[in-house]
Coordinates of C-alpha atoms in Angstrom, one line a residue:
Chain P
X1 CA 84.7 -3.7 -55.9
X2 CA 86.7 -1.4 -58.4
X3 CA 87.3 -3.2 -61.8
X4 CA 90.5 -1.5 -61.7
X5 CA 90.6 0.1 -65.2
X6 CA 88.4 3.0 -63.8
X7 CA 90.3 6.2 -61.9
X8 CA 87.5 8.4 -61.5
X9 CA 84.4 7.2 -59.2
X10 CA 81.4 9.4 -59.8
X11 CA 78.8 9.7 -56.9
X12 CA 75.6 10.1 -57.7
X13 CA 72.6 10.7 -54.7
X14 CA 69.4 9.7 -55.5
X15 CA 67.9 12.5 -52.8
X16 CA 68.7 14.9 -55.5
X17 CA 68.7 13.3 -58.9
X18 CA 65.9 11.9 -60.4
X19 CA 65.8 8.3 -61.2
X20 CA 65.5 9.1 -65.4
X21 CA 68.5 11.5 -64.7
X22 CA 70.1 8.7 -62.9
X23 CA 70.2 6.4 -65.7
X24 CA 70.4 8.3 -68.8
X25 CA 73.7 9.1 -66.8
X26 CA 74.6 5.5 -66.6
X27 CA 73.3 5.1 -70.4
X28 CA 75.3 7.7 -71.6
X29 CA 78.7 6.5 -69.7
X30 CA 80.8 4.7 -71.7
X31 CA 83.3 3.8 -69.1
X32 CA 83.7 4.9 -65.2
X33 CA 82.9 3.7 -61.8
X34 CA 79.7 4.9 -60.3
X35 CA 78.7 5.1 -57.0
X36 CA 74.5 5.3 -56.3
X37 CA 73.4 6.4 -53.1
X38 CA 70.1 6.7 -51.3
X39 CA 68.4 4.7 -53.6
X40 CA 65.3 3.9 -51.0
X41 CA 64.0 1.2 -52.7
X42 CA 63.5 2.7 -55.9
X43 CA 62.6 0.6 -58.7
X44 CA 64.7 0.4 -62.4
X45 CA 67.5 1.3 -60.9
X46 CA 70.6 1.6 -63.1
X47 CA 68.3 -1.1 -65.5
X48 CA 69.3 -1.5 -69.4
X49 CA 73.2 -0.9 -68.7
X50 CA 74.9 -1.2 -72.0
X51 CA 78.9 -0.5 -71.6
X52 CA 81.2 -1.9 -69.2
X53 CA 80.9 0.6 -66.4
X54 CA 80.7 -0.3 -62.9
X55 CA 77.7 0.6 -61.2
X56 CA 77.6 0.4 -56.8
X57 CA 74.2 1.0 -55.4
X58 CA 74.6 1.8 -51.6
X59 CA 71.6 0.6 -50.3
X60 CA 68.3 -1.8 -50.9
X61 CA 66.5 -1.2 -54.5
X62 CA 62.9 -2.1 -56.0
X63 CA 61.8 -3.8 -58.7
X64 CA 64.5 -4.5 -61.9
X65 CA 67.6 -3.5 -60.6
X66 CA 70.0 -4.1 -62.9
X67 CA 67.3 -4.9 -65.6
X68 CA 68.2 -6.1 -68.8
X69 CA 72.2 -5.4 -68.4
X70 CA 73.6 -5.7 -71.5
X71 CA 77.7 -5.5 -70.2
X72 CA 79.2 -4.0 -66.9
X73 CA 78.8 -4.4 -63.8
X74 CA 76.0 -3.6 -61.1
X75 CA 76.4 -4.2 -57.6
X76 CA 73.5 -3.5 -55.4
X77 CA 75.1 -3.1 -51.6
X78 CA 71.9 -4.1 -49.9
X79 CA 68.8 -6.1 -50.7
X80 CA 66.8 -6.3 -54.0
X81 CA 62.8 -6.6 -55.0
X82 CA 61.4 -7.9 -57.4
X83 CA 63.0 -8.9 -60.7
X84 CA 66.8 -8.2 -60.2
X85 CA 68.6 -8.4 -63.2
X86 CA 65.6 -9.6 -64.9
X87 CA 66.2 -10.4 -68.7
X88 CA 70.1 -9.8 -68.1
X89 CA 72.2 -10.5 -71.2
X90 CA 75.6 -10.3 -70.3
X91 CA 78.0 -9.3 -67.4
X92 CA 77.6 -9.3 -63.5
X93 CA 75.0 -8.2 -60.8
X94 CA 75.9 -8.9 -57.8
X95 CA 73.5 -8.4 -54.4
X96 CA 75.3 -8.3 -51.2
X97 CA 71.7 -8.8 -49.3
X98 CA 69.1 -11.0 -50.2
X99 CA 67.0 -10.6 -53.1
X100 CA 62.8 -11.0 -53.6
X101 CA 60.8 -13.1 -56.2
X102 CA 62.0 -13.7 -59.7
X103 CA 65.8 -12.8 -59.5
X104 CA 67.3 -13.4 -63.0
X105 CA 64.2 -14.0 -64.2
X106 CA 64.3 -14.4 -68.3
X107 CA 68.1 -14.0 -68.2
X108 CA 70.0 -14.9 -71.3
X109 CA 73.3 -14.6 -70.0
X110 CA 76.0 -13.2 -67.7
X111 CA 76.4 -13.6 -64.0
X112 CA 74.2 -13.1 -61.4
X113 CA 75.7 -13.6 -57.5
X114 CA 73.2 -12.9 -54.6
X115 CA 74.7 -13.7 -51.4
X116 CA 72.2 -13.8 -49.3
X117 CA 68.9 -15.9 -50.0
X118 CA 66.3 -15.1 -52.9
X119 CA 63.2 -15.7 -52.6
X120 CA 60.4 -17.6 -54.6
X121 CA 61.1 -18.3 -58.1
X122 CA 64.4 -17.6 -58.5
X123 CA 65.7 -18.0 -62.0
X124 CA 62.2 -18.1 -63.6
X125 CA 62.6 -18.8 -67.5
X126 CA 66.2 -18.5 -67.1
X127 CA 67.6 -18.6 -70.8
X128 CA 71.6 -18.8 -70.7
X129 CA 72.2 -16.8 -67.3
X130 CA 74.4 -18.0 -64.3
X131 CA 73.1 -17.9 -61.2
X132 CA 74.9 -18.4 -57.7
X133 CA 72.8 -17.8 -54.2
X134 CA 75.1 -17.5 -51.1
X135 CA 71.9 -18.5 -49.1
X136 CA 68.8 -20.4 -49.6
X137 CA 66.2 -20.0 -52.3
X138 CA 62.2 -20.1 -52.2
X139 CA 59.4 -22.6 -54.2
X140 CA 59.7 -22.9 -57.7
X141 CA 63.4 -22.0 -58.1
X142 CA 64.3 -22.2 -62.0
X143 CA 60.7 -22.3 -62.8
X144 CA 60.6 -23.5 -67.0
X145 CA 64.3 -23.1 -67.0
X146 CA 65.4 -23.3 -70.8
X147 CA 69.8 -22.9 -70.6
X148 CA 72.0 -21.8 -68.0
X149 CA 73.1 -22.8 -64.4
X150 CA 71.7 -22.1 -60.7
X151 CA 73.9 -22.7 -57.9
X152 CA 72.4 -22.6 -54.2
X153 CA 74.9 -22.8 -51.5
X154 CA 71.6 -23.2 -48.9
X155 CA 68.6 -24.9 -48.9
X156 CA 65.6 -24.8 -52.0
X157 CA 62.4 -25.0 -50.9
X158 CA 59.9 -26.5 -52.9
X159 CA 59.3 -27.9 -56.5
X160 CA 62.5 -26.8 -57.3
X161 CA 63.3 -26.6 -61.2
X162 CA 59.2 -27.6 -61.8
X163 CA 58.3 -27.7 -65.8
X164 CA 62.3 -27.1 -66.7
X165 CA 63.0 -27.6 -70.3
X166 CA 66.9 -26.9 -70.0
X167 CA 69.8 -26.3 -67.4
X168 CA 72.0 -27.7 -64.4
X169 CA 70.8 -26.7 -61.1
X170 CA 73.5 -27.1 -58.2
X171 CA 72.2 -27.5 -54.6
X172 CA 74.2 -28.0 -51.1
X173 CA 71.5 -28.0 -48.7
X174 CA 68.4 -29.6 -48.7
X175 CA 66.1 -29.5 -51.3
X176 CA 62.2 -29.7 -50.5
X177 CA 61.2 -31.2 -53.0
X178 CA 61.5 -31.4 -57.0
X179 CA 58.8 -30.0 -59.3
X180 CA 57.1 -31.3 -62.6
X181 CA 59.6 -33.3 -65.0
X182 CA 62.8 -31.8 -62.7
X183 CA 65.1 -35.1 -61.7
X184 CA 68.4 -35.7 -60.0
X185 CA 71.6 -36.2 -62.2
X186 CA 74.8 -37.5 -61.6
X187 CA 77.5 -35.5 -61.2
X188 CA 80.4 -35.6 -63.8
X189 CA 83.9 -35.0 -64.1
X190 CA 82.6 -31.8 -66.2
X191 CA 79.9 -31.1 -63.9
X192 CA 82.3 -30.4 -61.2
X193 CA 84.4 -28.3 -63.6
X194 CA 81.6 -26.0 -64.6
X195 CA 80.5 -25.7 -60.8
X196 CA 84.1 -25.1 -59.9
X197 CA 84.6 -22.4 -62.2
X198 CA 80.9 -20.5 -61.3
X199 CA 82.3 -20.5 -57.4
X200 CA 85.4 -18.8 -58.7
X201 CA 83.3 -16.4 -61.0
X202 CA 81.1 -15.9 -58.2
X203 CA 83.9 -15.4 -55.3
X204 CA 82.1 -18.0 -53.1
X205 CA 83.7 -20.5 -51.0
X206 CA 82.2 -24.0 -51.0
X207 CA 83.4 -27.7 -51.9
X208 CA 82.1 -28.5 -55.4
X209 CA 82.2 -32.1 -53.9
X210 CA 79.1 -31.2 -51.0
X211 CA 76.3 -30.2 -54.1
X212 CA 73.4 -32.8 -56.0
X213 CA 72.9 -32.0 -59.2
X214 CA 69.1 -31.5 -60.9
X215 CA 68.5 -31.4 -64.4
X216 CA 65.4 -32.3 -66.8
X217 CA 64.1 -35.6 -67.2
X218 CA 62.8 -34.5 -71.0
X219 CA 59.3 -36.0 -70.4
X220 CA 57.3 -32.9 -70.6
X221 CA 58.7 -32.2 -74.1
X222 CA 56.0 -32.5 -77.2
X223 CA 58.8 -32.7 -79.6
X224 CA 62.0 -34.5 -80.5
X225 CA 64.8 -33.1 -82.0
X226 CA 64.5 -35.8 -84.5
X227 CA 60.9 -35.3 -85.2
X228 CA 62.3 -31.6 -86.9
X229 CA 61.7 -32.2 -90.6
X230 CA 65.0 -31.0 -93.1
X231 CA 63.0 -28.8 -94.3
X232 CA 62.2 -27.0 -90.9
X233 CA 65.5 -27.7 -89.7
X234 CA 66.8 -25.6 -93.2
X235 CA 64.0 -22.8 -92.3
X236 CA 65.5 -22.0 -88.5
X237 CA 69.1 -22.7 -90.0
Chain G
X1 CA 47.5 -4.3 -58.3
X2 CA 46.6 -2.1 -54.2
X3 CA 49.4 -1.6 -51.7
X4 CA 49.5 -2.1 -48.1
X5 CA 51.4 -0.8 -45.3
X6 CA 51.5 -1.5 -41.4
X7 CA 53.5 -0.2 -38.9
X8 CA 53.7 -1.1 -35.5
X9 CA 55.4 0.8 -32.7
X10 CA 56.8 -1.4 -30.1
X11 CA 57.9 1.5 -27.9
X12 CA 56.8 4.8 -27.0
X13 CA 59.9 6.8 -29.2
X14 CA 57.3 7.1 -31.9
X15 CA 53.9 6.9 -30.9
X16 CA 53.2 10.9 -31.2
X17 CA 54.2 10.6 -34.7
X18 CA 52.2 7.2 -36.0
X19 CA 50.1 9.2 -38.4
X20 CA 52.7 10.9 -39.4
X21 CA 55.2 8.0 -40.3
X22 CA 51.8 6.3 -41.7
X23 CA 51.2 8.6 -44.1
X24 CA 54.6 9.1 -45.3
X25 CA 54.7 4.9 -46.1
X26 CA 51.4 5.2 -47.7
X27 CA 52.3 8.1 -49.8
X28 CA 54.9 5.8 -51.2
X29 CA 52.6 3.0 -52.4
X30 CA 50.3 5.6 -54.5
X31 CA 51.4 4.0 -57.8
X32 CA 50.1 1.1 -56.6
X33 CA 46.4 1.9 -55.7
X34 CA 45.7 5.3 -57.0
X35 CA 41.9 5.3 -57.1
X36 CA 40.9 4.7 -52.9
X37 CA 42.8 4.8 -50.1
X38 CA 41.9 3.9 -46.3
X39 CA 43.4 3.3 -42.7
X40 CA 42.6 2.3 -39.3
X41 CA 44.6 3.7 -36.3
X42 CA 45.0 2.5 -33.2
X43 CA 46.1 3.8 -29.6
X44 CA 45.8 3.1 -26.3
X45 CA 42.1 4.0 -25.4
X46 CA 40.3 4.2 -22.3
X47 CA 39.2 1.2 -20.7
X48 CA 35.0 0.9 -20.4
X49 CA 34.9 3.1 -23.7
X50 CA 34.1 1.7 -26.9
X51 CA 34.4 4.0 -30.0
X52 CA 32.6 3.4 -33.2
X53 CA 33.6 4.9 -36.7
X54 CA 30.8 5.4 -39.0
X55 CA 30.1 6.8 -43.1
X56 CA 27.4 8.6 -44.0
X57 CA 28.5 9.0 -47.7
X58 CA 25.3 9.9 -49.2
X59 CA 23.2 12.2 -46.1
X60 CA 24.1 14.6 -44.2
X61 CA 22.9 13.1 -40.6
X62 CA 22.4 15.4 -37.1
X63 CA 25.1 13.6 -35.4
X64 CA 24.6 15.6 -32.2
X65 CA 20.8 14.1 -32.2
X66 CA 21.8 11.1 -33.2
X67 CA 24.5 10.8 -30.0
X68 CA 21.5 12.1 -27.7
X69 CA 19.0 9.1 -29.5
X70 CA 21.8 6.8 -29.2
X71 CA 22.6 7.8 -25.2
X72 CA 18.8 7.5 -24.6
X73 CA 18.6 3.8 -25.7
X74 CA 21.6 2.6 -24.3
X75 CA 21.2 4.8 -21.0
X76 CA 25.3 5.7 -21.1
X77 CA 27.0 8.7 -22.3
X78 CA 27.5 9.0 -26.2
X79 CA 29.9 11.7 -27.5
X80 CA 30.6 12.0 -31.1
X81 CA 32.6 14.1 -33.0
X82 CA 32.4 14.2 -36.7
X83 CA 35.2 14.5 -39.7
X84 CA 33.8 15.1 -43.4
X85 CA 31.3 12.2 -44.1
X86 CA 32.8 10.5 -41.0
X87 CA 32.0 10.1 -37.5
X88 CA 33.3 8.7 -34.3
X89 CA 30.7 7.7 -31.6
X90 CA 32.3 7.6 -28.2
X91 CA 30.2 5.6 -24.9
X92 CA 30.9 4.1 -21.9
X93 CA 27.4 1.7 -22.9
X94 CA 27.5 -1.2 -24.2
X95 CA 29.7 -1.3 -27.4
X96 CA 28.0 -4.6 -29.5
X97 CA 24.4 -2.7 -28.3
X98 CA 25.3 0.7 -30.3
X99 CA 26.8 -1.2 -32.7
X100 CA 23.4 -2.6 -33.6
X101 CA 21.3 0.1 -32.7
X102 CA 23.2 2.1 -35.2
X103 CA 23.0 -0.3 -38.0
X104 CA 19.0 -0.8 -37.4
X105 CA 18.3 3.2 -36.9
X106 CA 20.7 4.6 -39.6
X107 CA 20.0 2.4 -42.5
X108 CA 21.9 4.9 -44.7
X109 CA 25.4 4.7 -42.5
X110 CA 28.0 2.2 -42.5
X111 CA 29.7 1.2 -38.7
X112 CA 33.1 1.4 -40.6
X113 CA 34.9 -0.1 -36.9
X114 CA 34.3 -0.1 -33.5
X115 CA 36.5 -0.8 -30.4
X116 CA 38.4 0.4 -27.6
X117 CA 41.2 0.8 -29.8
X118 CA 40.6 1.5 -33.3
X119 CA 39.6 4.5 -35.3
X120 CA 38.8 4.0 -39.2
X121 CA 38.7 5.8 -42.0
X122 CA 38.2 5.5 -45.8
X123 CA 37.6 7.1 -49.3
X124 CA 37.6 7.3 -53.3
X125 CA 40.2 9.3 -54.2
X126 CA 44.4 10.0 -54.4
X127 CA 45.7 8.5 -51.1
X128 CA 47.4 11.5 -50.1
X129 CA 44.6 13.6 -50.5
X130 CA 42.9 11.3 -48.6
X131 CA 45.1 11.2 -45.9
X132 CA 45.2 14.8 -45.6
X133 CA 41.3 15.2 -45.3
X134 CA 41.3 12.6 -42.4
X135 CA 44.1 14.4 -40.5
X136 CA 46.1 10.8 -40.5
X137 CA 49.4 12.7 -40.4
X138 CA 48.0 14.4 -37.1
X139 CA 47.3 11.0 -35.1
X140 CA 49.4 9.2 -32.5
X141 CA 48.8 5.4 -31.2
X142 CA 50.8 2.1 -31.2
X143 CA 50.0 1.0 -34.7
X144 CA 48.2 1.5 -37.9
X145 CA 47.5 -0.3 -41.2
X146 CA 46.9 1.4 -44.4
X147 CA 45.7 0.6 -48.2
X148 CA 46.0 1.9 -51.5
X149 CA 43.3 0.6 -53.7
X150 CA 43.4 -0.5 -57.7
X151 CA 40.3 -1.9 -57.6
X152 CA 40.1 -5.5 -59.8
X153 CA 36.9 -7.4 -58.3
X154 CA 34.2 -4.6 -57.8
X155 CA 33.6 -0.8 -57.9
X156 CA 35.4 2.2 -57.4
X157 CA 33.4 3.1 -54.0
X158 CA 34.1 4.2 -50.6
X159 CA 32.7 0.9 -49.3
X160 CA 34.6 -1.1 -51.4
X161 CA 37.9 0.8 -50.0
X162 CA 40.0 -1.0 -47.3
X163 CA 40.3 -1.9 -44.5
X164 CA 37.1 -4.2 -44.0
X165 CA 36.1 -4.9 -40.3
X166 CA 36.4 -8.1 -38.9
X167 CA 35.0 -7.5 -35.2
X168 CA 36.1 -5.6 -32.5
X169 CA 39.0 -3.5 -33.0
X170 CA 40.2 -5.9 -35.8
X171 CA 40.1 -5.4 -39.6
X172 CA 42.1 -6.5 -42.7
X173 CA 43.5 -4.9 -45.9
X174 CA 44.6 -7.1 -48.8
X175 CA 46.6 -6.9 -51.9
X176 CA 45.4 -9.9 -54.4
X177 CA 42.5 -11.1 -55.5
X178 CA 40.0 -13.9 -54.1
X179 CA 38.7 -16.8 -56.9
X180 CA 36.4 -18.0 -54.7
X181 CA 34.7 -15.0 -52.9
X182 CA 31.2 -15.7 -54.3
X183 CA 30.7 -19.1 -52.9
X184 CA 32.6 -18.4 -49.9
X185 CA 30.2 -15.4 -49.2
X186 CA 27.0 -17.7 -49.4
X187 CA 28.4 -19.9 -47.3
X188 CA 29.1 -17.1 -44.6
X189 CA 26.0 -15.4 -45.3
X190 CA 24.3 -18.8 -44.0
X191 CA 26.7 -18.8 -40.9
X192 CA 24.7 -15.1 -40.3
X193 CA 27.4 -12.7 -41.4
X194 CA 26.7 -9.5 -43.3
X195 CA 28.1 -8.2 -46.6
X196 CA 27.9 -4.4 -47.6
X197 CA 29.7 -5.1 -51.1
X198 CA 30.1 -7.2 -53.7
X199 CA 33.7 -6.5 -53.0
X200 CA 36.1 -10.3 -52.3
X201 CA 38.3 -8.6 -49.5
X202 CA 35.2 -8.0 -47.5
X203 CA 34.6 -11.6 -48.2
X204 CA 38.1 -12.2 -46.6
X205 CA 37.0 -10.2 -43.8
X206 CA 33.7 -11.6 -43.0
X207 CA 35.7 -15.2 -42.9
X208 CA 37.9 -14.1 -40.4
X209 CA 35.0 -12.4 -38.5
X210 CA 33.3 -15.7 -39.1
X211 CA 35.8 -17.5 -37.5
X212 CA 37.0 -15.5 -34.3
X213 CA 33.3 -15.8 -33.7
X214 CA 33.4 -19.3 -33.4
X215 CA 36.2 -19.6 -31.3
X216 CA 39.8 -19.5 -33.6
X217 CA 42.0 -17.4 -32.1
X218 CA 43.4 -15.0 -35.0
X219 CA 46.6 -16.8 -35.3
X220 CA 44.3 -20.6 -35.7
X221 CA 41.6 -18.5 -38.2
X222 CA 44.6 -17.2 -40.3
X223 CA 45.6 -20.9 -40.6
X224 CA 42.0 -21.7 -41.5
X225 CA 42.1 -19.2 -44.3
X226 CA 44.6 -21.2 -45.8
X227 CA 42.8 -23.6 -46.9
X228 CA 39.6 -22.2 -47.0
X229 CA 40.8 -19.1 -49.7
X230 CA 41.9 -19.9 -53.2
X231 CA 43.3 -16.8 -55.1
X232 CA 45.9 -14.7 -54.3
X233 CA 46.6 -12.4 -51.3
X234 CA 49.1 -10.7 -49.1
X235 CA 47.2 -9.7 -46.1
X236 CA 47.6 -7.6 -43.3
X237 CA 45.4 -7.9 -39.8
X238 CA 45.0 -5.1 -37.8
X239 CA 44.6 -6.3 -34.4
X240 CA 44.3 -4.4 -31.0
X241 CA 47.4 -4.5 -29.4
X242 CA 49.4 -5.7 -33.2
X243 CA 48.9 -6.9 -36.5
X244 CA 49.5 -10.1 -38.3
X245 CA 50.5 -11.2 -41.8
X246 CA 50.1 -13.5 -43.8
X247 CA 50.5 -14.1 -47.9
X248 CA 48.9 -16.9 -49.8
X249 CA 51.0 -20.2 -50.4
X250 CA 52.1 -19.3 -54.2
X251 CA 53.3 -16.0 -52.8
X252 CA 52.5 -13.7 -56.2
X253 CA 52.0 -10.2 -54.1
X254 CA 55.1 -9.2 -53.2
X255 CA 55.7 -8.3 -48.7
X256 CA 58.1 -7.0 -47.3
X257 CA 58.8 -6.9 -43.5
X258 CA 61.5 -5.1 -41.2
X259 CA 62.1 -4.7 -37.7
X260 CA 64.0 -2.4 -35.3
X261 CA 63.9 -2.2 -31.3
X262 CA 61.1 0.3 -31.7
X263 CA 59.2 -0.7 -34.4
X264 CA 57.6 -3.3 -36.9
X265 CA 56.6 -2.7 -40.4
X266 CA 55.6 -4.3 -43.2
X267 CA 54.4 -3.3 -46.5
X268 CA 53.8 -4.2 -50.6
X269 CA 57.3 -2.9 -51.7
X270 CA 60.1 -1.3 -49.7
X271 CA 60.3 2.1 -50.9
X272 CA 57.2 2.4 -48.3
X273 CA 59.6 1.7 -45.2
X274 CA 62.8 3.1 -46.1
X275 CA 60.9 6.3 -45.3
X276 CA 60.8 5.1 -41.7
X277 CA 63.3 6.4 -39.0
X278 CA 66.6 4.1 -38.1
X279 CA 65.7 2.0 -41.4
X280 CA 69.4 1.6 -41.9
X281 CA 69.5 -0.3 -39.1
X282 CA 66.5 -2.9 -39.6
X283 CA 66.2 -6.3 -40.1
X284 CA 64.4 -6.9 -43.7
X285 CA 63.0 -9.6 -44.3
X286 CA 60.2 -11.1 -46.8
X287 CA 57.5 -13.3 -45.2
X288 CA 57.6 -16.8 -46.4
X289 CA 54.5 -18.0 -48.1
X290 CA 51.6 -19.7 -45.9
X291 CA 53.4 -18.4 -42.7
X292 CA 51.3 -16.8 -40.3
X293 CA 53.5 -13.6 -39.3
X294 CA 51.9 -12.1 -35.6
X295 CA 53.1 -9.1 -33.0
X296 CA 51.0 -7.8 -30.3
X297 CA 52.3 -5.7 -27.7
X298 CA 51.7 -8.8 -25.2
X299 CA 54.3 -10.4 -26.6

């Protein structure tokens, strides 16, 4: 899981360092390849990341891991609470367990990989972020999704994508059933070329060919682009 | 907000140090209920004795008489032994008899439990502190469940702490809060159960009471409560060979369960069972929503 430009791996136990030692460590880093241990479930673990470090966590964290990364890349080696990468902006998380509710909630970009399953509400709000589940996903994945993309190699359970404004949701297995104003789309030409390239991104192993593709069906909105007025359109320009 | 733990020992490698791995989860979810705490603990107990855990928050009661009152009406030996503004009653009468004779003579004391199995015990204050003054490090049994309290639907009191008795060696804790508590708790009041709070998880309690009285086995009243609670809730059953678990079909309060070949635990957050021994090597696992989670030592 080295990036390769790193040479020096710093360890850091989190028996005997504080977790506000922990990450002003990680804050003040401006490059390096860190190595967390003991972590015990610990919440805000190595959240509000902001240079292209690499960050391992050896073993399961709380709530917010990998909170609002900015750039880098966290790796929790275990399973995740509540919130993973919650409000993630850039670069990767990746869980190699399963995560809780809400992972990637409020995301605005980067890539988010959790190889085993997440749990309800998975992608709440996304805003821009990538997300690709190795397993299956609980009710009310992409909950008012606005942009981005959420890939489930497993099964999502119910009301999947319910009140979504915005972005392509990817499913292999079964899907439960489809929330509020969340519909089935055709696949493209394109939309096998995006879903191609987030397998690659996310080192997973699956035939583009096998997923369904769910989008919005734009009924919910209360406005229309065209409704904007040029002089509203000049005020957000 | 509250946090709840549970922790079931499937074999004996553990059992002389259940209190002790109790109160090193419950430590752990502090943050999350800072203002009450409670537990119940359960062991193996002796068959033909019933033992009942009672508060006397606001007197200062004779328990010694009170045994000797108690023995006389029953005609069966009472021993008691007391712990702060607790006591445990111990007979080889008729359990449901001193239960009532207790609540009709001792207007000012709360049975807390009562049972072959359980002993309970509950209080305002830090959840460490009051751990320590109730000696739960100190016990040994099979299993235990535990609260931390951050009270949202009534007062910051002893009664309103968890667990709530449900019957006989069975009570709950809960993490959520209940929308419909106040019409569910006329409606059980007129099916002749009792309330000691204005508190909703007592209301939660009294339903599952309510319903293993009529017949449900836990497993079918747990079902029940599906449909019959609106709000949210993760709760945990203590039962007297196991517990049960079981989180409210939107699934807001976060569970977490994991497993080894000794021992079963859940709790609010993990940081409460990676204190356990041979965590490395659990299966973890969050409960799905609306899925009724049981072990017993029968199974």
């Amino acid at each position: 899981m080295n990036d390769g430009t790193s040479a020096t791996v710093t360890e850091i136990d989190m028996r005997n360092t504080s977790l506000r030692d922990l990450n002003r460590q990680l804050h003040e880093a401006t490059s390096g390849h860190f190595v967390v241990t003991n972590p015990r479930g610990a919440h805000a673990v190595a959240a509000g990341i902001d240079s292209d470090i690499v960050v391992e966590l050896r073993g399961s964290v709380g709530y917010y891991a990998a909170g609002m990364l900015q750039r880098g890349t966290v790796i929790v080696d275990g399973n995740a609470g509540t919130g993973v990468a919650e409000n993630m902006m850039s670069g990767v998380a990746r869980v190699t367990g399963s995560a809780t509710m809400s992972a990637g909630a409020t995301g605005c970009g980067g890539l988010l990989v959790i190889e085993g399953g997440a749990g309800a509400r998975c992608g709440i709000s996304m805003k821009g972020l990538d997300i690709v589940v190795g397993g299956d996903i609980g009710h009310m994945g992409a909950f008012m999704a606005q942009a981005g993309n959420l890939v489930v190699l497993g099964d999502a359970d119910h009301h999947l994508g319910d009140s979504i404004y915005e972005a392509d949701l990817f499913v292999r297995g079964d899907v439960a059933s489809l929330g509020a104003d969340c519909e089935e789309k055709e696949m493209s030409a394109e939309d096998v070329d995006l879903l191609t390239q987030l397998l690659e991104r996310a080192q997973m192993t699956a035939d583009p060919g096998d997923f369904r593709h769910f989008g919005s069906a734009r009924q919910l909105y209360n406005f229309h682009p065209d409704d904007i007025n040029s002089e509203v359109a000049e005020a957000r320009s | 907000m509250c946090g709840i733990v549970g922790l079931f020992l499937k074999t004996d490698k553990y059992r002389p140090e259940l209190g002790r791995l109790t109160a090193a989860m419950l430590h752990e979810m502090r943050g999350r209920g800072p203002d009450s705490a409670g537990f119940a603990v359960y062991d193996e107990g002796t068959v033909g004795l019933t033992r009942l855990t009672v508060l006397a928050e606001r007197t200062q009661p004779d328990w010694s008489r009170t045994a000797a009152e108690l023995a006389a009406a029953l005609g069966a030996a009472v021993d008691v032994r007391s712990i702060r503004d607790h006591a445990v009653f111990e007979t080889d009468g008729d359990g449901r008899l001193a239960r009532q004779w207790i609540i009709d003579h001792l207007p000012e004391v709360d049975v807390l439990s009562y049972g072959r199995h359980i002993e309970l015990y509950k209080a305002v204050g830090d959840p460490d502190l009051v751990a320590s003054q109730y000696d739960l490090a100190g016990r040994s049994g099979t299993h235990a469940v535990a609260h931390t309290r951050m009270a949202t639907e009534s007062a910051v009191t002893t009664n309103g702490s968890h667990p709530f008795v449900t019957g006989a060696d069975t009570c709950l804790v809960h993490n959520g809060s209940l929308s419909n508590h106040n019409q569910l708790r006329s409606r059980l009041v007129r099916e002749g159960e009792s309330f000691q709070t204005e508190n909703d998880s007592e209301v939660a309690a009294g339903y599952l009471s309510w319903r293993l009285r009529e017949g449900d086995t836990l497993d079918e009243a747990l079902h029940r409560a599906l449909v019959d609670l609106d709000g949210f809730y993760t709760f945990a059953v203590g039962t007297e060979d196991g517990f049960a678990v079981l989180r409210d079909p939107i699934a807001c309060k976060p569970a977490v369960i994991a497993e080894t070949d000794d021992w079963v635990a859940m709790s609010s957050e993990y940081r409460a069972i990676a204190t356990l021994p041979d965590v490395d090597d659990a299966l973890v696992f969050e409960p799905e929503p609306a899925r009724v989670y049981t072990w017993s030592l029968a199974s």
